[in-house]
mmCIF file of C-alpha atoms in Angstrom:
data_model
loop_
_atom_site.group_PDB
_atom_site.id
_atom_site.type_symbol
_atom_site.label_atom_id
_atom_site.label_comp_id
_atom_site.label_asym_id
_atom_site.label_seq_id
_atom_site.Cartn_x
_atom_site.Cartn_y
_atom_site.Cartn_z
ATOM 1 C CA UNK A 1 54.661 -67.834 160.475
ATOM 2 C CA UNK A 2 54.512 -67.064 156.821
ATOM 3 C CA UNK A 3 53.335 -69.761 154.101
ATOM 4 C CA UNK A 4 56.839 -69.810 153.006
ATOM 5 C CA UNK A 5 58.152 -70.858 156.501
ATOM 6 C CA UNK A 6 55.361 -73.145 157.163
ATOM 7 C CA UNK A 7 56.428 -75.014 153.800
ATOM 8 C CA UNK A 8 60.190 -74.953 154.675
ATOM 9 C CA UNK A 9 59.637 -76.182 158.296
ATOM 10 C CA UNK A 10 57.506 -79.344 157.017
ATOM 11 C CA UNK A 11 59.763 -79.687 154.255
ATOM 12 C CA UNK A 12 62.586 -80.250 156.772
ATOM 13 C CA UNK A 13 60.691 -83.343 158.605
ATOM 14 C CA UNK A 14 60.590 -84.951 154.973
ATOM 15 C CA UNK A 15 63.863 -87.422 155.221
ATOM 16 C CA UNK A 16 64.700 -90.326 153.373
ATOM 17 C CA UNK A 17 64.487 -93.776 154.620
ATOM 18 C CA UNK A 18 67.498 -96.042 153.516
ATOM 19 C CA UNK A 19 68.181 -95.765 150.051
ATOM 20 C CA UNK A 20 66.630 -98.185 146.900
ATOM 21 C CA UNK A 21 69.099 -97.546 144.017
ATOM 22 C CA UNK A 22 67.487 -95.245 141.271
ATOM 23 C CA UNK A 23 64.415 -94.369 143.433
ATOM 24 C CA UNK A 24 64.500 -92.627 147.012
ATOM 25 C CA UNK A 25 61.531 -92.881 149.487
ATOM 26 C CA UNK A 26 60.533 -90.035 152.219
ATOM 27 C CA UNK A 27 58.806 -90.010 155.070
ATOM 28 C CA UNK A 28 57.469 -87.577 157.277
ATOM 29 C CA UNK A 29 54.767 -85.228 158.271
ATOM 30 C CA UNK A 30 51.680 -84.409 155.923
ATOM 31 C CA UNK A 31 52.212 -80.280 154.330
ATOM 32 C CA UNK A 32 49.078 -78.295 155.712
ATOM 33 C CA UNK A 33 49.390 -76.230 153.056
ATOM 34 C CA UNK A 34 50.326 -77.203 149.346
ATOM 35 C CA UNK A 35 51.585 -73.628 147.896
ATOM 36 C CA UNK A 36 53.930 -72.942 145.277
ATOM 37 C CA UNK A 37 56.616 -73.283 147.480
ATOM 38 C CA UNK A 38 56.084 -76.414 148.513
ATOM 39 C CA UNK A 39 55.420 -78.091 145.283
ATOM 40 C CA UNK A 40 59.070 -76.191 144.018
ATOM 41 C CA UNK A 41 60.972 -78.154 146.850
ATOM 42 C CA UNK A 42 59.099 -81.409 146.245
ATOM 43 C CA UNK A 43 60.061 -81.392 142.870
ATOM 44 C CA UNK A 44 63.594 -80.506 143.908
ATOM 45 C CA UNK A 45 63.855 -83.571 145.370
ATOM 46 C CA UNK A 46 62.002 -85.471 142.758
ATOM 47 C CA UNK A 47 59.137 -86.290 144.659
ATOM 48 C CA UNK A 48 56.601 -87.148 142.069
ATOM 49 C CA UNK A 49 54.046 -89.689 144.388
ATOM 50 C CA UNK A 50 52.744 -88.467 147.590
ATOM 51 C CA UNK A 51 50.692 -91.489 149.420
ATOM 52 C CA UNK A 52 48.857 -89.844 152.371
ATOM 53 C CA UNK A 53 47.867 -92.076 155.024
ATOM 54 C CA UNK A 54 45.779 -89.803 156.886
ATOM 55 C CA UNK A 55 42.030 -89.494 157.268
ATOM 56 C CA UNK A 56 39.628 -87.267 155.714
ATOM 57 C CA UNK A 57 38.982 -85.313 158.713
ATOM 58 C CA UNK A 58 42.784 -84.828 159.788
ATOM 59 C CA UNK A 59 43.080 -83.051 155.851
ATOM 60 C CA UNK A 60 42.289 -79.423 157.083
ATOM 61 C CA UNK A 61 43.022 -77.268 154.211
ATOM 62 C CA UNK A 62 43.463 -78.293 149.893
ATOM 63 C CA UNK A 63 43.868 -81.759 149.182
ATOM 64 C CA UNK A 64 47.473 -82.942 148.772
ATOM 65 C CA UNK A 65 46.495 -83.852 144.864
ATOM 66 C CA UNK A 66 46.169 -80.477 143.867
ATOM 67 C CA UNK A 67 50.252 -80.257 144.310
ATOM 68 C CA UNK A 68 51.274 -79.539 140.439
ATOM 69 C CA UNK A 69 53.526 -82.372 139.108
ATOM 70 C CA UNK A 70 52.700 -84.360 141.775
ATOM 71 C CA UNK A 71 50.871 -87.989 141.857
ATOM 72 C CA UNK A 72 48.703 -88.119 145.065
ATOM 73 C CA UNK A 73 47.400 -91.133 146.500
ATOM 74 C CA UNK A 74 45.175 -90.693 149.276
ATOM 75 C CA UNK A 75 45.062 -94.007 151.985
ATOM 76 C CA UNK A 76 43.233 -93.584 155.126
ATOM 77 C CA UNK A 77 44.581 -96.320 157.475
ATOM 78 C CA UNK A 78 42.156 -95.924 160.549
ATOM 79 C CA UNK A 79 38.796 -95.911 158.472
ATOM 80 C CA UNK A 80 37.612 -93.380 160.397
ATOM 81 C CA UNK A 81 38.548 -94.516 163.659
ATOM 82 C CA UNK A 82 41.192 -92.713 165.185
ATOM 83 C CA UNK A 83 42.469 -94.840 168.266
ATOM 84 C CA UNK A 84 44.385 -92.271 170.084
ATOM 85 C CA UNK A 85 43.276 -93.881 173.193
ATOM 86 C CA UNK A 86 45.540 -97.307 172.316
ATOM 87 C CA UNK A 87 48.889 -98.034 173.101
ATOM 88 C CA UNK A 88 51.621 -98.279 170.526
ATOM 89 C CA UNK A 89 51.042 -101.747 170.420
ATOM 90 C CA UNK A 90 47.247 -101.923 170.019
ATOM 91 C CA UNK A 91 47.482 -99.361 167.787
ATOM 92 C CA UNK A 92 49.864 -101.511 165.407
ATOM 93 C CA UNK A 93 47.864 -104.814 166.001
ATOM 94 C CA UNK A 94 44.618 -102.923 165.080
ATOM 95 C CA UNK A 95 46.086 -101.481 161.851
ATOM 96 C CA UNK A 96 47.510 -105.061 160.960
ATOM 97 C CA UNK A 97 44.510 -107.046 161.449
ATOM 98 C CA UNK A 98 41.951 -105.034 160.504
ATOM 99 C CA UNK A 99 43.786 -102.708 157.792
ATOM 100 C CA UNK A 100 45.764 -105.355 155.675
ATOM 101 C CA UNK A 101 44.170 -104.522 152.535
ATOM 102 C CA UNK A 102 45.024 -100.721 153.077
ATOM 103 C CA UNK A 103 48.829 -101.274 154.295
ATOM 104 C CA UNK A 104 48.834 -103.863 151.161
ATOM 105 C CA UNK A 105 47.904 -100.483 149.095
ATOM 106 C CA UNK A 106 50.293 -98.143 150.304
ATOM 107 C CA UNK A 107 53.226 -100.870 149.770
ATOM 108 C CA UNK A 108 51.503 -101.357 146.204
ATOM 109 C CA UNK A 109 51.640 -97.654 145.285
ATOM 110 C CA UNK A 110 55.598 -97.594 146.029
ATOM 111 C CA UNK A 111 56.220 -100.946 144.052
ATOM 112 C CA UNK A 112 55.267 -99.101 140.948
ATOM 113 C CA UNK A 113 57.408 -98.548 138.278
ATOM 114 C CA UNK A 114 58.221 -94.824 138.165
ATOM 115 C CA UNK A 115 60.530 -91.776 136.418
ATOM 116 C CA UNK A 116 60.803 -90.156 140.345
ATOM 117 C CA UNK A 117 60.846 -90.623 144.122
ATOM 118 C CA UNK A 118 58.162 -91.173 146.587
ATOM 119 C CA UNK A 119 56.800 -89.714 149.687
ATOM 120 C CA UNK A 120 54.471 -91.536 152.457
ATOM 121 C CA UNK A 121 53.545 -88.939 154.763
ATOM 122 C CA UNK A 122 50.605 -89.250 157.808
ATOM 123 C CA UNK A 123 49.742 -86.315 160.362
ATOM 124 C CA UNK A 124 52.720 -86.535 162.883
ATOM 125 C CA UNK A 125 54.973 -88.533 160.306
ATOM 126 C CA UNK A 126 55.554 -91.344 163.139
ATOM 127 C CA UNK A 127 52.750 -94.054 163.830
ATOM 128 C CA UNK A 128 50.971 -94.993 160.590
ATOM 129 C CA UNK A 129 54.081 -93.949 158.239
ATOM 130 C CA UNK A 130 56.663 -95.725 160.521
ATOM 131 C CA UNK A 131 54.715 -99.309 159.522
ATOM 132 C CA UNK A 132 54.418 -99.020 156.554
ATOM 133 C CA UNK A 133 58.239 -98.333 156.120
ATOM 134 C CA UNK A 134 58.542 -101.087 158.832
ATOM 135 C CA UNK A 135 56.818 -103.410 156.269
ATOM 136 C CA UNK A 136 58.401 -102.516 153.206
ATOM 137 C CA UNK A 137 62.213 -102.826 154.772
ATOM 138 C CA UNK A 138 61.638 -105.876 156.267
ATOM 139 C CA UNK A 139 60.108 -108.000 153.064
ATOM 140 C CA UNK A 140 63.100 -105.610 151.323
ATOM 141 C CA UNK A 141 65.219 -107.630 153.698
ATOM 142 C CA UNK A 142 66.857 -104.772 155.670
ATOM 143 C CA UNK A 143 68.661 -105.625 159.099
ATOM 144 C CA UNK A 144 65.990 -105.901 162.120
ATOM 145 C CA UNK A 145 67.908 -102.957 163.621
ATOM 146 C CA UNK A 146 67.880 -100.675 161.058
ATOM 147 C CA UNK A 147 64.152 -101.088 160.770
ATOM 148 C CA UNK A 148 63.139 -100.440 164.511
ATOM 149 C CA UNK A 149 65.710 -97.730 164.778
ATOM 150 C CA UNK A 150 64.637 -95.883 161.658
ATOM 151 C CA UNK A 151 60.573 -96.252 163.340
ATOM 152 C CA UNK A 152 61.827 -95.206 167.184
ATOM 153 C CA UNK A 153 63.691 -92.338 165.759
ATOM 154 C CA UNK A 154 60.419 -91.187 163.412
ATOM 155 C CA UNK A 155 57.532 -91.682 166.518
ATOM 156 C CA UNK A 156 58.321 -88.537 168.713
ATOM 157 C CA UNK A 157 54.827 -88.800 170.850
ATOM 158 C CA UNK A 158 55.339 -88.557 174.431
ATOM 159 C CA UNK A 159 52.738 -91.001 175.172
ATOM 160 C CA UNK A 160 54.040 -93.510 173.983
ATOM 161 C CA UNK A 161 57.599 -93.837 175.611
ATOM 162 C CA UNK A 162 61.367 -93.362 175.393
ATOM 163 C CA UNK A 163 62.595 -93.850 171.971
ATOM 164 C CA UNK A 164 63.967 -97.617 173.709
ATOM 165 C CA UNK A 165 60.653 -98.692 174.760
ATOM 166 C CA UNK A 166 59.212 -97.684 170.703
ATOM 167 C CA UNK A 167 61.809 -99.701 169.492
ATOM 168 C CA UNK A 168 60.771 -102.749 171.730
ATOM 169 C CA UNK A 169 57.217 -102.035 170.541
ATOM 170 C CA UNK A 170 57.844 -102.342 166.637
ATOM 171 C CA UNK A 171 60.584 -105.764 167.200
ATOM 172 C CA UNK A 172 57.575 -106.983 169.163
ATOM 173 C CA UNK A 173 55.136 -106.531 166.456
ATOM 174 C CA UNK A 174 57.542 -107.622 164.110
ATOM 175 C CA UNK A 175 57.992 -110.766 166.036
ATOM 176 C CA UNK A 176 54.615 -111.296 166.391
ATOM 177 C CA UNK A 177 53.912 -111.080 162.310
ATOM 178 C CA UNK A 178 56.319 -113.793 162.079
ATOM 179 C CA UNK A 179 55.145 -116.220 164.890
ATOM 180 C CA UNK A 180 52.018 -115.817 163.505
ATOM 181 C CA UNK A 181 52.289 -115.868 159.625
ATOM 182 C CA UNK A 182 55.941 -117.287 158.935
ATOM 183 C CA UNK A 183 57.220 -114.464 158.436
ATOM 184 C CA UNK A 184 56.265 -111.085 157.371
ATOM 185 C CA UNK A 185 56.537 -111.272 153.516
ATOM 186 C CA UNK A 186 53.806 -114.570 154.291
ATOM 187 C CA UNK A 187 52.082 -111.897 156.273
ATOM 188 C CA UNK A 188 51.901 -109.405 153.497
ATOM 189 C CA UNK A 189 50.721 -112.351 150.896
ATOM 190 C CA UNK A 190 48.082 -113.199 153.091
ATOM 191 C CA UNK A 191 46.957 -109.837 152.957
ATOM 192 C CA UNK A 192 46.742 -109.428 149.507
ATOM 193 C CA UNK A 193 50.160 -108.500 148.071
ATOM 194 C CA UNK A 194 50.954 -110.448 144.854
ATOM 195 C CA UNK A 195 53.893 -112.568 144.203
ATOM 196 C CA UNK A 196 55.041 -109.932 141.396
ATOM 197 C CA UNK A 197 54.149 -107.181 143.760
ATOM 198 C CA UNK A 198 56.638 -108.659 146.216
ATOM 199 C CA UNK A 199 59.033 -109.485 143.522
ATOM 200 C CA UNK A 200 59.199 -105.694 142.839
ATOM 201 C CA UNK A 201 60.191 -104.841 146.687
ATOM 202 C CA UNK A 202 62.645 -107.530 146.927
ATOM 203 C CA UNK A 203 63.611 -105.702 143.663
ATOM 204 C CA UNK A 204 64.180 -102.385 145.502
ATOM 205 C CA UNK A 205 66.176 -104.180 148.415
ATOM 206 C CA UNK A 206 68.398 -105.405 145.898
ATOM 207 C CA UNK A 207 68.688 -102.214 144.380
ATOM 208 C CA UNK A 208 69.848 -100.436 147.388
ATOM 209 C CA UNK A 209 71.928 -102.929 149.118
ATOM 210 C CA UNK A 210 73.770 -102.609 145.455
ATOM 211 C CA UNK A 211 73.675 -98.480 146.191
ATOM 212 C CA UNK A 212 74.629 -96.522 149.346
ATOM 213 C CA UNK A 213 72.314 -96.609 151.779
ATOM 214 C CA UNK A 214 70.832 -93.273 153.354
ATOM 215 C CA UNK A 215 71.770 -93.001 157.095
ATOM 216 C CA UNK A 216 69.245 -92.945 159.389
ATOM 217 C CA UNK A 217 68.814 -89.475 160.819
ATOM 218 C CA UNK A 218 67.017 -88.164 163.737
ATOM 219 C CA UNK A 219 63.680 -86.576 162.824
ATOM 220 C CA UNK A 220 62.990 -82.676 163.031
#
């Protein structure tokens, strides 16, 4: 496969999560390669922040940041320690325990004022992407079933079930944020997300419960 088709097949797992007004977020699958190409479509779509979520060892060609026009902000969630051993659900608990700060700095990063749309990307586009987005459309106050049907439809690894039993997984975690911290906005202020911070998110759920919302669309 060509650069060109390597580009234009990652490009198609890119796909917006439900719409925020004047500014669009992706998700999807980290580019292994950043040519020309690539950085032409991303602009296309107005892409202008990239937060990558994976670690330094799963990055095996350029760095995202050297995609022209592009704002990259690189977030390794697992510190190093890939669980691929875990279930769904320890894999979620471990990230939200013992990754706060770094979930808190993704969610920061899309807060931000800015002139274009975002992209949160990890290596399959599913796990560590798919809670983030979890987070930020619940505290934006999206429906419960949106949110676990836009993750189920975006974690595609046999392993870990039939898109029902993924669904389950993330209302359970869900669930469990709230029966342990109030809810899950208390969750991410205990985890270091400002009150202005969160005012900006509920700020974007306002903005696209004003707009039309994206429909949620199977993953490539």
């Amino acid at each position: 496969m060509s650069p060109v088709q390597v580009a234009a097949a990652e490009l198609m797992s890119l796909r917006p999560v439900p719409g925020f007004g004047t500014k669009t977020i992706y998700r999807g699958v980290a580019p292994q390669t950043t040519d020309a190409a690539y950085a032409g479509q991303l602009r296309l779509r107005g892409i202008t922040t990239l937060i990558d979520l994976r670690e330094l060892n799963e990055i095996s060609r350029e760095p995202l940041g050297d995609i022209p026009g592009v704002r990259y902000r690189g977030i390794p969630l697992y510190c190093g320690q890939n669980p691929s051993d875990r279930t769904l659900s320890e894999n979620q608990r471990l990230l939200l325990d013992g990754r706060g700060a770094r979930l808190i700095a993704a969610l920061r990063v899309i807060g931000q004022p800015t002139d274009g749309n975002t992209a949160v990307v990890c290596q399959s586009g599913g796990k560590r992407t798919g809670l983030v987005i979890a987070l930020l459309l619940e505290a934006m106050g999206v429906t419960r079933e949106l949110i676990i049907a836009d993750f189920a439809s975006a974690v595609r690894e046999p392993g870990y079930g039939l898109p029902g039993h993924i669904a389950a997984t993330m209302n359970d975690t869900l669930n469990w944020l709230v029966e342990s911290y109030g809810s899950v906005t208390g969750y991410l202020l205990s985890k270091g997300l400002t009150g202005a911070e969160l005012h900006r998110l509920l700020e974007l759920g306002a903005e696209a419960r004003a707009s039309t919302v994206w429909p949620l669309a199977a993953s490539s």
